[in-house]
Short mmCIF file of C-alpha atoms in Angstrom, two decimals:
data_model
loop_
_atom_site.label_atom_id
_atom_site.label_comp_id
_atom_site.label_asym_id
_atom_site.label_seq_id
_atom_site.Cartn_x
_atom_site.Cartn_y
_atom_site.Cartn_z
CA UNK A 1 -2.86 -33.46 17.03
CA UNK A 2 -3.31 -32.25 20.62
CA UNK A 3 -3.20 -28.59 19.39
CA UNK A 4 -5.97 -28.93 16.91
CA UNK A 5 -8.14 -30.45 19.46
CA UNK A 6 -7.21 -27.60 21.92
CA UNK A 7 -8.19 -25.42 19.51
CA UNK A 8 -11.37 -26.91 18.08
CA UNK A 9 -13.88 -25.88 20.79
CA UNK A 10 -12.68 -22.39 20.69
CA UNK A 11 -12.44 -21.64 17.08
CA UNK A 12 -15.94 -23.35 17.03
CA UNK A 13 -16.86 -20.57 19.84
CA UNK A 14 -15.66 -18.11 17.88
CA UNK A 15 -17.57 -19.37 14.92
CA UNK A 16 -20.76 -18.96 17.10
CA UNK A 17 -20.21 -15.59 18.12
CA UNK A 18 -19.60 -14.34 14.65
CA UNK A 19 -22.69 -15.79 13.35
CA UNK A 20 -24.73 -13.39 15.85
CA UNK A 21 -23.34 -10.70 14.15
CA UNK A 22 -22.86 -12.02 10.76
CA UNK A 23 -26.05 -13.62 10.19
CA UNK A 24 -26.07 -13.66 6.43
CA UNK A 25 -24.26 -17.41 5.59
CA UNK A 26 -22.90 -15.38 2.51
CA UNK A 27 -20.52 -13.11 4.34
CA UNK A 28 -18.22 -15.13 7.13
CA UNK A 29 -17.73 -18.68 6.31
CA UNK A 30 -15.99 -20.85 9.31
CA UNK A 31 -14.61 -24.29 7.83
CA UNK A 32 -12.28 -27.33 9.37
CA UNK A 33 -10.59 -29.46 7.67
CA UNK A 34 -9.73 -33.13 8.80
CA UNK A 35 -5.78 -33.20 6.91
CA UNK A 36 -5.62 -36.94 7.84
CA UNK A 37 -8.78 -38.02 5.18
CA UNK A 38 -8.53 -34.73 2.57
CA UNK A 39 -4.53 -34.58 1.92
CA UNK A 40 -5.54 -33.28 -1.12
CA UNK A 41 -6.47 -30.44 0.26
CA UNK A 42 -3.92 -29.98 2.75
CA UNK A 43 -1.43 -30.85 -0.11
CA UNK A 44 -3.08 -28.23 -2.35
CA UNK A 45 -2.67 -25.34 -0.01
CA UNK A 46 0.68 -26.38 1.34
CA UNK A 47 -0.33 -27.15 4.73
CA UNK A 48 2.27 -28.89 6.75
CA UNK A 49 1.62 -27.26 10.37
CA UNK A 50 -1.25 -28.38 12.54
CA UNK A 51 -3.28 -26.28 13.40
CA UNK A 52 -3.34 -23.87 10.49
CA UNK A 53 -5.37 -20.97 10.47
CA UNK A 54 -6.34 -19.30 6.77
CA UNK A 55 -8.04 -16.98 5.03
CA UNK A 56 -10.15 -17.34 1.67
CA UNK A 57 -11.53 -13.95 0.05
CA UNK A 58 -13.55 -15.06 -3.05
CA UNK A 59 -12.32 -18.18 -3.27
CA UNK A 60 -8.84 -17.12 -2.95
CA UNK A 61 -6.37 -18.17 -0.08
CA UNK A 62 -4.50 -15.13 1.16
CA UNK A 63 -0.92 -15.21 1.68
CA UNK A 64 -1.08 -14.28 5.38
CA UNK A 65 -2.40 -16.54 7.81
CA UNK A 66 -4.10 -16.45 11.53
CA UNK A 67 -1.20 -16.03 14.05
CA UNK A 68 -2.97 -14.37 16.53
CA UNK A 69 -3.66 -15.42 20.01
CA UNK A 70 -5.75 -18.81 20.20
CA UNK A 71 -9.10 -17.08 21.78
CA UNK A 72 -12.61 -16.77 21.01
CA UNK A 73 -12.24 -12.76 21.37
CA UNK A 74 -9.14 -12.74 19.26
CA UNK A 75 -9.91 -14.82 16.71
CA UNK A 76 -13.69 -12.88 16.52
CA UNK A 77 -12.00 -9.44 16.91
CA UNK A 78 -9.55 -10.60 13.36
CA UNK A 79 -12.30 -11.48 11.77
CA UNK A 80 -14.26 -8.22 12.67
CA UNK A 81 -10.99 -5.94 11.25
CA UNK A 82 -11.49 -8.28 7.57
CA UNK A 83 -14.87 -7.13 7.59
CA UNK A 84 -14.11 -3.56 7.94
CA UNK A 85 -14.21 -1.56 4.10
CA UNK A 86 -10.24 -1.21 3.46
CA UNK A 87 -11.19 1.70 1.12
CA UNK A 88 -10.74 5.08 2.47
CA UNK A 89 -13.32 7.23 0.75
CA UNK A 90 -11.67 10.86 -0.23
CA UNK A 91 -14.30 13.85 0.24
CA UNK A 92 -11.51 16.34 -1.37
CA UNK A 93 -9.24 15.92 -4.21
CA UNK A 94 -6.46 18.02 -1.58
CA UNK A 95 -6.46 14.75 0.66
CA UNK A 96 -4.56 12.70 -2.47
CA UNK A 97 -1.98 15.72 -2.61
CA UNK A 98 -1.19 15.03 1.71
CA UNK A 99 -0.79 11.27 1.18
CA UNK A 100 1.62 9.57 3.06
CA UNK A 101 4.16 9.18 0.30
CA UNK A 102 6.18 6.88 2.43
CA UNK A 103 3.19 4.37 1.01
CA UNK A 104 2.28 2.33 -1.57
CA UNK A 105 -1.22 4.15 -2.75
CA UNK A 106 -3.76 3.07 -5.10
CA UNK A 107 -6.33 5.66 -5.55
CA UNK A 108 -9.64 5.15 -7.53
CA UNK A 109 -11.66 7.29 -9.27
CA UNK A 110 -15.32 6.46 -10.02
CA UNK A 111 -18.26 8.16 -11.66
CA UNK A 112 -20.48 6.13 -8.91
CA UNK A 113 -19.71 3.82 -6.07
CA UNK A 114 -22.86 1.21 -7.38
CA UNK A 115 -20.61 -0.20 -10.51
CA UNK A 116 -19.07 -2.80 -11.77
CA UNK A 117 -16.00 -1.03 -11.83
CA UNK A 118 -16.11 -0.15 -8.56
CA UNK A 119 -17.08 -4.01 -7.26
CA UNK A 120 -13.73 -5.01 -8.81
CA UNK A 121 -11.70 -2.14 -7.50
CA UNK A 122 -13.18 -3.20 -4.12
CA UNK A 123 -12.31 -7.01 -4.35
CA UNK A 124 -8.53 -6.58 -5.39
CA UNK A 125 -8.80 -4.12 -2.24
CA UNK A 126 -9.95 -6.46 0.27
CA UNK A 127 -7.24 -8.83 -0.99
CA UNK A 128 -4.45 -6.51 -1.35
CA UNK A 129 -4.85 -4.11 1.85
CA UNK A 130 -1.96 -5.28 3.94
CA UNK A 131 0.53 -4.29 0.83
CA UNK A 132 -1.16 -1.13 -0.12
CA UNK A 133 -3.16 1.52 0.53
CA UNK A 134 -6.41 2.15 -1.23
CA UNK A 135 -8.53 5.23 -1.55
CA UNK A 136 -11.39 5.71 -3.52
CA UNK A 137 -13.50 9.29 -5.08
CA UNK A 138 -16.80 9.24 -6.51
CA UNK A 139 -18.92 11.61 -8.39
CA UNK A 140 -18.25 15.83 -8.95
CA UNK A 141 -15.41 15.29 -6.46
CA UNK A 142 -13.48 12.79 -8.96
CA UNK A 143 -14.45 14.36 -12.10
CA UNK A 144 -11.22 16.16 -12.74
CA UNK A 145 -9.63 12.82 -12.41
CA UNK A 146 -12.14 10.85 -15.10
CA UNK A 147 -11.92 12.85 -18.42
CA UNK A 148 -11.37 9.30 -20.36
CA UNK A 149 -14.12 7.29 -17.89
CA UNK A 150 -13.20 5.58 -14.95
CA UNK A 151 -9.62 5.69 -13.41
CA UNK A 152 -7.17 3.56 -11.23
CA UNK A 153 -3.82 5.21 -10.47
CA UNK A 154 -0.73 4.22 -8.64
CA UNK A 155 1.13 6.23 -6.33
CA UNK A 156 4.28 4.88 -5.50
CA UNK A 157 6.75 5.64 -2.44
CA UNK A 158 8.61 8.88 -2.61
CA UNK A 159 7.45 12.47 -2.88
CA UNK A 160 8.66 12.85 -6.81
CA UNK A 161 7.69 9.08 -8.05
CA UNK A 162 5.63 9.84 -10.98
CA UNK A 163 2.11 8.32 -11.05
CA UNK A 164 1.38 5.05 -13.16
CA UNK A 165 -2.30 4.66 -14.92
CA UNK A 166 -3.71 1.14 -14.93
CA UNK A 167 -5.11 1.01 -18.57
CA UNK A 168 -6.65 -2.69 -18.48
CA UNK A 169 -10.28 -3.25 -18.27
CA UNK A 170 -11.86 -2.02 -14.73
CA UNK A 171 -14.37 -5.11 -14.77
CA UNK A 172 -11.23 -7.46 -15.57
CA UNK A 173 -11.05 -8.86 -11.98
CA UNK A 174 -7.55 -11.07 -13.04
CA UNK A 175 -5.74 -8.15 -15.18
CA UNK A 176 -6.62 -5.58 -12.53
CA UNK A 177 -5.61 -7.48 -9.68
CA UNK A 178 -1.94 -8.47 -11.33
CA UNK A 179 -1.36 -5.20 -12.17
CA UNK A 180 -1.84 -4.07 -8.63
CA UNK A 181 0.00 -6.95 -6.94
CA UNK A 182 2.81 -5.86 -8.65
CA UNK A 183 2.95 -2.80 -7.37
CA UNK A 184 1.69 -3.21 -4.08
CA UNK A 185 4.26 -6.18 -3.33
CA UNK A 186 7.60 -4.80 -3.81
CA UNK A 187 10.41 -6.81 -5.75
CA UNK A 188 12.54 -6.74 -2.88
CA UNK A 189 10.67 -7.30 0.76
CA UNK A 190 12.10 -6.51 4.13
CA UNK A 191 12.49 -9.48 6.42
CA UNK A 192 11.06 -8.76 10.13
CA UNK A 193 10.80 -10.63 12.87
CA UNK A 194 7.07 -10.35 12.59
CA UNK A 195 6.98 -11.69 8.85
CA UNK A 196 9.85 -14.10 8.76
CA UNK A 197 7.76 -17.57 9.11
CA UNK A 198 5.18 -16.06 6.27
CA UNK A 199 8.40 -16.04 4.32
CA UNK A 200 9.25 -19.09 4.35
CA UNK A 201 6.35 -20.66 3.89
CA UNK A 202 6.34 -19.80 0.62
CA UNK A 203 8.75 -21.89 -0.29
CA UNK A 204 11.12 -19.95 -2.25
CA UNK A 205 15.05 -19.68 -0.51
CA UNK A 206 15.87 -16.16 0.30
CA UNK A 207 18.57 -13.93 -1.49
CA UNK A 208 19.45 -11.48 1.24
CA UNK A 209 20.91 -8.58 1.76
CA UNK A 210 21.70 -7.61 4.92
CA UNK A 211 22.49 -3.69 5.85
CA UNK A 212 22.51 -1.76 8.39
CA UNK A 213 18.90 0.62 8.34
CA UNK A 214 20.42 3.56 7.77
CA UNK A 215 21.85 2.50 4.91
CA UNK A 216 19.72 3.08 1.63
CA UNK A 217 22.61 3.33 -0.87
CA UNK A 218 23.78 -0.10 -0.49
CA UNK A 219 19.68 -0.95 -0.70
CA UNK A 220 19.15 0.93 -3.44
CA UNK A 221 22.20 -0.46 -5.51
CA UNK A 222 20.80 -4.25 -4.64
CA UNK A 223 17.11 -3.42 -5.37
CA UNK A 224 18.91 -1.95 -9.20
CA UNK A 225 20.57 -5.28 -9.69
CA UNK A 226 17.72 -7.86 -8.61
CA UNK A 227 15.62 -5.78 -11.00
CA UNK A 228 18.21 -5.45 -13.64
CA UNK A 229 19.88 -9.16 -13.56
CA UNK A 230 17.14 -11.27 -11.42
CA UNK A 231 13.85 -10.25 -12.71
CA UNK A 232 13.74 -13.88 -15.00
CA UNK A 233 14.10 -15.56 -11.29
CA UNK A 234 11.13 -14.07 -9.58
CA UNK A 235 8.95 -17.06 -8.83
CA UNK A 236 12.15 -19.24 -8.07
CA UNK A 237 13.60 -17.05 -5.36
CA UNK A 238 12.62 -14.06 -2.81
CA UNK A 239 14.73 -11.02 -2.35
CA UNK A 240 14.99 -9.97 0.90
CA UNK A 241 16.79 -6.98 2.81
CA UNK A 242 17.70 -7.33 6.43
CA UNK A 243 18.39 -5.12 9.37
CA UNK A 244 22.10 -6.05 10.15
CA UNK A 245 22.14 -5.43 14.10
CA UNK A 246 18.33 -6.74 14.92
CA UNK A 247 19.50 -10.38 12.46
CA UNK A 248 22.69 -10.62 13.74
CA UNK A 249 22.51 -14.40 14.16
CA UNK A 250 22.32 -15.26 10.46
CA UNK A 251 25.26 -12.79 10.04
CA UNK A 252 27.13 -15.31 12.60
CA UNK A 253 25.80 -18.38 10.82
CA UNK A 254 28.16 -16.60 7.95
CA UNK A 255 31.05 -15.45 10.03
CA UNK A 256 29.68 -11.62 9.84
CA UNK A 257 29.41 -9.13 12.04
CA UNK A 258 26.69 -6.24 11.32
CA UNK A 259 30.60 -4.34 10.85
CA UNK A 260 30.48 -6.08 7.57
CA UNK A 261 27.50 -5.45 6.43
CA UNK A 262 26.77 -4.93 3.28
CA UNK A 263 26.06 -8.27 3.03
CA UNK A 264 24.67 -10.52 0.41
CA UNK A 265 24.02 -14.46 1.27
CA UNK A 266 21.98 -16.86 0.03
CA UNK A 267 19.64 -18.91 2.65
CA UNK A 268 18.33 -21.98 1.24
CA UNK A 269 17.46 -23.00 4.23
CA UNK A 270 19.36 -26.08 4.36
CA UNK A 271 22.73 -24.14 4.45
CA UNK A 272 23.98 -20.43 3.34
CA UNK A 273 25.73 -18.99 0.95
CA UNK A 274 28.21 -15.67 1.02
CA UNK A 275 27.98 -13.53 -2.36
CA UNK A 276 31.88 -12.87 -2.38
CA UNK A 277 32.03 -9.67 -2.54
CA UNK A 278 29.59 -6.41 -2.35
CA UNK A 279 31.58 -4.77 -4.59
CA UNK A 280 31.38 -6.80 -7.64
CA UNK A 281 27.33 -6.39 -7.28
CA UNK A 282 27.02 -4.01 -10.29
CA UNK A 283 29.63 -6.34 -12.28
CA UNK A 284 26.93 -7.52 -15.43
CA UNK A 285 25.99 -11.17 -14.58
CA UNK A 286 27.57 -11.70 -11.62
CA UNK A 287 24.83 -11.49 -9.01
CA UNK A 288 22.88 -13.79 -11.59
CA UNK A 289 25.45 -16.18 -12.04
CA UNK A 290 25.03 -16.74 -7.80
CA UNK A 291 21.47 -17.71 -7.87
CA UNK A 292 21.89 -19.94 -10.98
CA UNK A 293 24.73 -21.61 -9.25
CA UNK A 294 22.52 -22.39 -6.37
CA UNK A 295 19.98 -23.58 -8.32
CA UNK A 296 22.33 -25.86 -10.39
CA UNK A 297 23.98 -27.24 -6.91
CA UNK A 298 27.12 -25.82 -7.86
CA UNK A 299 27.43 -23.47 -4.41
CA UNK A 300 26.42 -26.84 -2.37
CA UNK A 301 29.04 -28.85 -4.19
CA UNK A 302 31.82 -26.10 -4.22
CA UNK A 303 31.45 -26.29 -0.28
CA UNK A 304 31.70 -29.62 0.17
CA UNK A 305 34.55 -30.55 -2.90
CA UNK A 306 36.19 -27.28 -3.71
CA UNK A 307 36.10 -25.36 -7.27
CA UNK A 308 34.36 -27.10 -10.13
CA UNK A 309 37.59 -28.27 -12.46
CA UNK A 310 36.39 -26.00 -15.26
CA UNK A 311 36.94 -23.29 -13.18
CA UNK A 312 40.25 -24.08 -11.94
CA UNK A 313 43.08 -22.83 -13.49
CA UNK A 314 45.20 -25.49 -15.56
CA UNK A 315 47.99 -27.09 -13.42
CA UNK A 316 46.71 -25.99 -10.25
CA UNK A 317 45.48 -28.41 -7.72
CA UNK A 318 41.58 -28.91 -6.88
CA UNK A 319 41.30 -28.86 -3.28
CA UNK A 320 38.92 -31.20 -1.51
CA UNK A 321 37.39 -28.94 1.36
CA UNK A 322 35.62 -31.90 3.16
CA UNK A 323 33.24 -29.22 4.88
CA UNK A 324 29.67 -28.19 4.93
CA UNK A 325 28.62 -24.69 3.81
CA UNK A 326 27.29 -22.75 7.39
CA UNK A 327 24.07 -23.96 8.24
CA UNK A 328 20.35 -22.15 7.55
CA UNK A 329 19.71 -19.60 10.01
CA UNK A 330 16.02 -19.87 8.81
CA UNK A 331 15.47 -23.68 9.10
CA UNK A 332 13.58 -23.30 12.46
CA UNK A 333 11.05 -21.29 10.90
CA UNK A 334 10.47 -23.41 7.46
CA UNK A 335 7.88 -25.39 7.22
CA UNK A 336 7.71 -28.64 9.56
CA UNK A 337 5.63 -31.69 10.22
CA UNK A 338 3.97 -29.89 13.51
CA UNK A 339 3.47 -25.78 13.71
CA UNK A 340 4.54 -26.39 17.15
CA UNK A 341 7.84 -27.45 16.40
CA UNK A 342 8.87 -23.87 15.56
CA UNK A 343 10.39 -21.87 17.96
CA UNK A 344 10.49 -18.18 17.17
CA UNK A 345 13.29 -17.13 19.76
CA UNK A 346 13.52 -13.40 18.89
CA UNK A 347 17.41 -13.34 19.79
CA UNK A 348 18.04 -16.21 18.18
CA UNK A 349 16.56 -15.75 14.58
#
């Protein structure tokens, strides 16, 4: 791959100037990986895209990757903002009360900062920091906070959301870290420009809603109903909301305009789908029934053969559409046999 061996002497550059300031082996680890004789590996960590750029934090692989600019001083300057502590220490019980409330927050109280609780606090931190934000009290100043021991509490978005306790075991690295996953990584994301390749690398096709941004009712309603009928699917499919006017080229893929929008569509990124009708969102089942029918084929084959007879009315004709559904609008950006091969044209997303 003539990208990988562009890259090679700089990443190993970058490797070397890291070590100077990272001397201990046991705190940045630089690794390669030849895909050709370990496809095991590569297979493992779904790696399709040459090169490929990722992070491992205790032995984990983190769900964003390098997609920075291919230079020793970027690539050392990333590596230098991982290293920083993504725990903001509070000095004042007052600071919690000014949090930004537009945030996810997980706050942690702790009777000393030299504790096992603490250590696993700190881990799930350094994995989770991109999705939340984490603060941390110690001592007399978090004492009001620790009248049962030790305490990790979440502070969702919104200035009345009411707290939730985590009430697992602090030294529990798995339990604590699912607990706070789920509520640092909301059930329904926001697609960006910026994050829409991360997306799709995971695998999962999108059930979208697109709206315009100004428009939180017709959010709110969807993020009610994927909790309500879709939670069973989570792991199968990723809910997504949309700007309508900056993705205005998958709304064409459908035959939308953003004066549509609300708009719900299924991208499996092989073709997409158009949920019939906003207004029937809150009807029980029937947002459900339109990710089961993708999963069973049924939306594919409906597009290409017409209604399923048992859904057709007896006596009236089945009608043979001969058509394909409107193609992905996300294809481009799914995972390929070459990184390369993806063109992120902003205007044309």
């Amino acid at each position: 791959c003539r990208f990988s061996q562009m890259l090679h002497p700089i990443f190993e550059e970058a490797s070397n100037v890291i070590k100077e300031e990272y001397p201990d082996k046991n705190q940045v680890v630089f690794a390669r990986v030849d895909c050709d004789q370990h496809s095991d590996i590569a297979q493992r960590y779904r790696i399709s895209k040459y090169p490929t750029l990722k992070l491992f934090r205790n032995g984990m692989m983190m769900k964003r990757e390098y997609r920075g600019q291919r230079s020793v001083t970027a690539i050392a300057d990333y590596i230098r903002q991982q290293k920083s502590n993504p725990i903001r220490e509070v000095q004042d019980l007052e600071e919690i009360n000014s949090l930004d409330r537009s945030r996810r927050n997980i706050v942690g109280y702790f009777e000393q900062k030299d504790s096992d609780n603490y250590r696993t606090f700190e881990r799930v931190a350094n994995i989770l920091h991109d999705d939340c934000v984490f603060l941390s009290a110690f001592g007399a100043i978090s004492k009001a906070e620790r009248f049962s021991g030790d305490n990790v509490i979440y502070k969702p978005p919104g200035e009345n959301a009411p707290d939730m306790v985590y009430l697992g075991s602090l030294t529990n690295f798995d339990l604590i870290y699912a607990w706070t996953q789920d509520k640092c990584v909301p059930l329904v994301r926001e697609i960006t420009f910026e994050n829409g390749e991360e997306l799709t690398e995971e695998g999962l096709p999108f059930l979208i809603l697109f709206h315009m941004k100004d428009d939180l009712e017709s959010l709110e309603k969807f993020q009610q109903e994927v909790a309500r009928q879709l939670i069973s699917e989570k792991g199968t499919i990723n809910f997504l909301h949309a700007d309508c006017d900056k993705f205005r080229h998958p709304l064409l893929h459908i035959q939308k305009t953003p004066a549509d929008c609300p708009v719900i569509a299924i991208d499996s990124f092989r073709h997409m789908y158009v949920f019939p009708d906003f207004s029937d969102l809150s009807v029980p089942g029937k947002l459900k029934q339109f990710v089961l029918d993708l999963h069973s084929g049924k939306l594919h084959r409906e597009f290409h053969h017409g209604p399923d007879p048992t859904d057709v009315a007896p006596g009236q004709p089945i009608q043979d559409l001969a058509s394909s559904p409107p193609e992905s609008s996300f294809q481009k950006l799914a995972p390929s046999e070459h990184r390369y091969t993806l063109l992120r044209e902003k205007d044309e997303l």
